Amino acid sequence: MIPLMIKASFEDKSAPPFVARVGLESANNTAALSAELPDVHIYQYREQSFSVASDMGRSMNGDVIFANPATGTLHRWLRSGSSHNTLLVTERCDQLCQMCSQPPRKTHLDMFDHLKQACLLAEPCAQIGFSGGEPLLFKHQLFELLETVGEARPDLTFHILTNAQHFDTADVERLRLTVYSRVKWGIPLYSDQAAMHDQIVAKPGAFAQLMSSFALLAHSGQSIELRTVLLRENYSSLPELARMVSNRLPFISTWAIMQMERIGFARNRWADLFVDHSAQTAPLDEAVSIATSRSLDVALFNMPYCTVSPALRPYLHASISDWKNAFSSECKDCTAKSFCAGFFAWHATLADYERAGPIR
Ligand code: SF4
């Protein structure tokens, strides 16, 4: 697993946090490598000097980091060469999804100035993700960030994961600004039935609000990646959801169907929530067939290659986050390993799936 947080020793631990790009040469906003010793790399950022273990130093060259001298940590916010960089806007959320991989907290730390600085330092043509919690609980700050960064960096694109509970008609004009044509909204929808969706996200009325947000986003020409996590509760009705998406949401860019992550709330509720799609392939097969026959772009995530029907394999994608990819020891001699999505690093086992195993 790629380390996203690195321990560091700072010369001045009382200095405020800062955002910088890690580089070899001194430049404005760069933490430049000043000494390369066998065990440690030493960097200089303005008046501040800090060191990290040399293997970590090598891996973070070119990254945009958030450095916090008080905690002795560097957070690799934008990893060089990665297309999977996501910035956390807030840990607050107004939903409490049963399988949430990043359970919300009540506290909020306003990091918008640092987030903006990180975006401005991003590599050319980078895609930057924003997630939470629910990022649009701070909609106006986020919109302001997108508009400022978008104007200064017209090469950047953005992906925002949101529950779409906070759009209103007053946003339509703003969403028509040019910068929003470079935004893709990742929006979860778990069922065609309002009661089931509301129960999964633990928020009465969430489905109705979502439908009204979809209409508003379509009206303002937004790009939407619909996201559905497979659960025991929604799996058998997946074909109905496919029909509903085809009929009512034909304007979406992509329908991402994904297996659950065994982390956050799902870790302790795994036995109740997890559905083995390899044991009952029909709902997934039928849903993909319905959606693709209506020309929807379908993408399957977090599903090992050997667990899906051959007809679905062209729709498989690697994990949404590259730093999570891992394989089971049983995968060693599998001929499909080079194009298999594998597993989340914290739960790399085939044991959850009835029909799985190396392809020879
Ligand atoms: S055995 Fe492992 S590498 Fe092969 S398809 Fe299954 S999960 Fe992927």
PDB file of C-alpha atoms and ligand atoms in Angstrom, residues 304-307 327-328 330-331 334-337 340-343 350 356-359, ligand 1:
ATOM      1  CA  PRO A 304     -11.854  -9.285  -8.925  1.00  0.00           C
ATOM      2  CA  TYR A 305     -11.775 -10.527 -12.518  1.00  0.00           C
ATOM      3  CA  CYS A 306     -12.500 -14.164 -11.606  1.00  0.00           C
ATOM      4  CA  THR A 307     -15.684 -13.249  -9.695  1.00  0.00           C
ATOM      5  CA  PHE A 327      -3.656  -9.292  -4.388  1.00  0.00           C
ATOM      6  CA  SER A 328      -4.231 -12.472  -2.439  1.00  0.00           C
ATOM      7  CA  GLU A 330      -3.693 -17.344  -4.272  1.00  0.00           C
ATOM      8  CA  CYS A 331      -3.371 -14.877  -7.174  1.00  0.00           C
ATOM      9  CA  CYS A 334      -3.151 -16.397 -12.171  1.00  0.00           C
ATOM     10  CA  THR A 335      -2.908 -15.496 -15.841  1.00  0.00           C
ATOM     11  CA  ALA A 336      -5.447 -12.684 -15.342  1.00  0.00           C
ATOM     12  CA  LYS A 337      -3.453 -10.870 -12.661  1.00  0.00           C
ATOM     13  CA  CYS A 340      -7.436  -7.894 -12.630  1.00  0.00           C
ATOM     14  CA  ALA A 341      -8.563  -5.100 -10.296  1.00  0.00           C
ATOM     15  CA  GLY A 342      -7.447  -7.114  -7.252  1.00  0.00           C
ATOM     16  CA  PHE A 343      -8.552  -6.217  -3.743  1.00  0.00           C
ATOM     17  CA  LEU A 350     -10.722 -14.577  -2.172  1.00  0.00           C
ATOM     18  CA  ALA A 356     -13.276 -17.268  -7.511  1.00  0.00           C
ATOM     19  CA  GLY A 357      -9.784 -18.527  -8.069  1.00  0.00           C
ATOM     20  CA  PRO A 358      -6.748 -18.280 -10.312  1.00  0.00           C
ATOM     21  CA  ILE A 359      -7.383 -18.381 -14.032  1.00  0.00           C
TER      22      ILE A 359
HETATM   23  S1  SF4 B   1      -7.321 -15.184  -8.844  1.00  0.00           S
HETATM   24 FE1  SF4 B   1      -6.605 -13.222  -8.119  1.00  0.00          FE
HETATM   25  S2  SF4 B   1      -5.551 -12.252  -9.862  1.00  0.00           S
HETATM   26 FE2  SF4 B   1      -6.765 -13.976 -10.642  1.00  0.00          FE
HETATM   27  S3  SF4 B   1      -8.660 -13.046 -11.323  1.00  0.00           S
HETATM   28 FE3  SF4 B   1      -8.988 -13.807  -9.240  1.00  0.00          FE
HETATM   29  S4  SF4 B   1      -8.492 -12.100  -7.903  1.00  0.00           S
HETATM   30 FE4  SF4 B   1      -7.680 -11.620  -9.918  1.00  0.00          FE
END
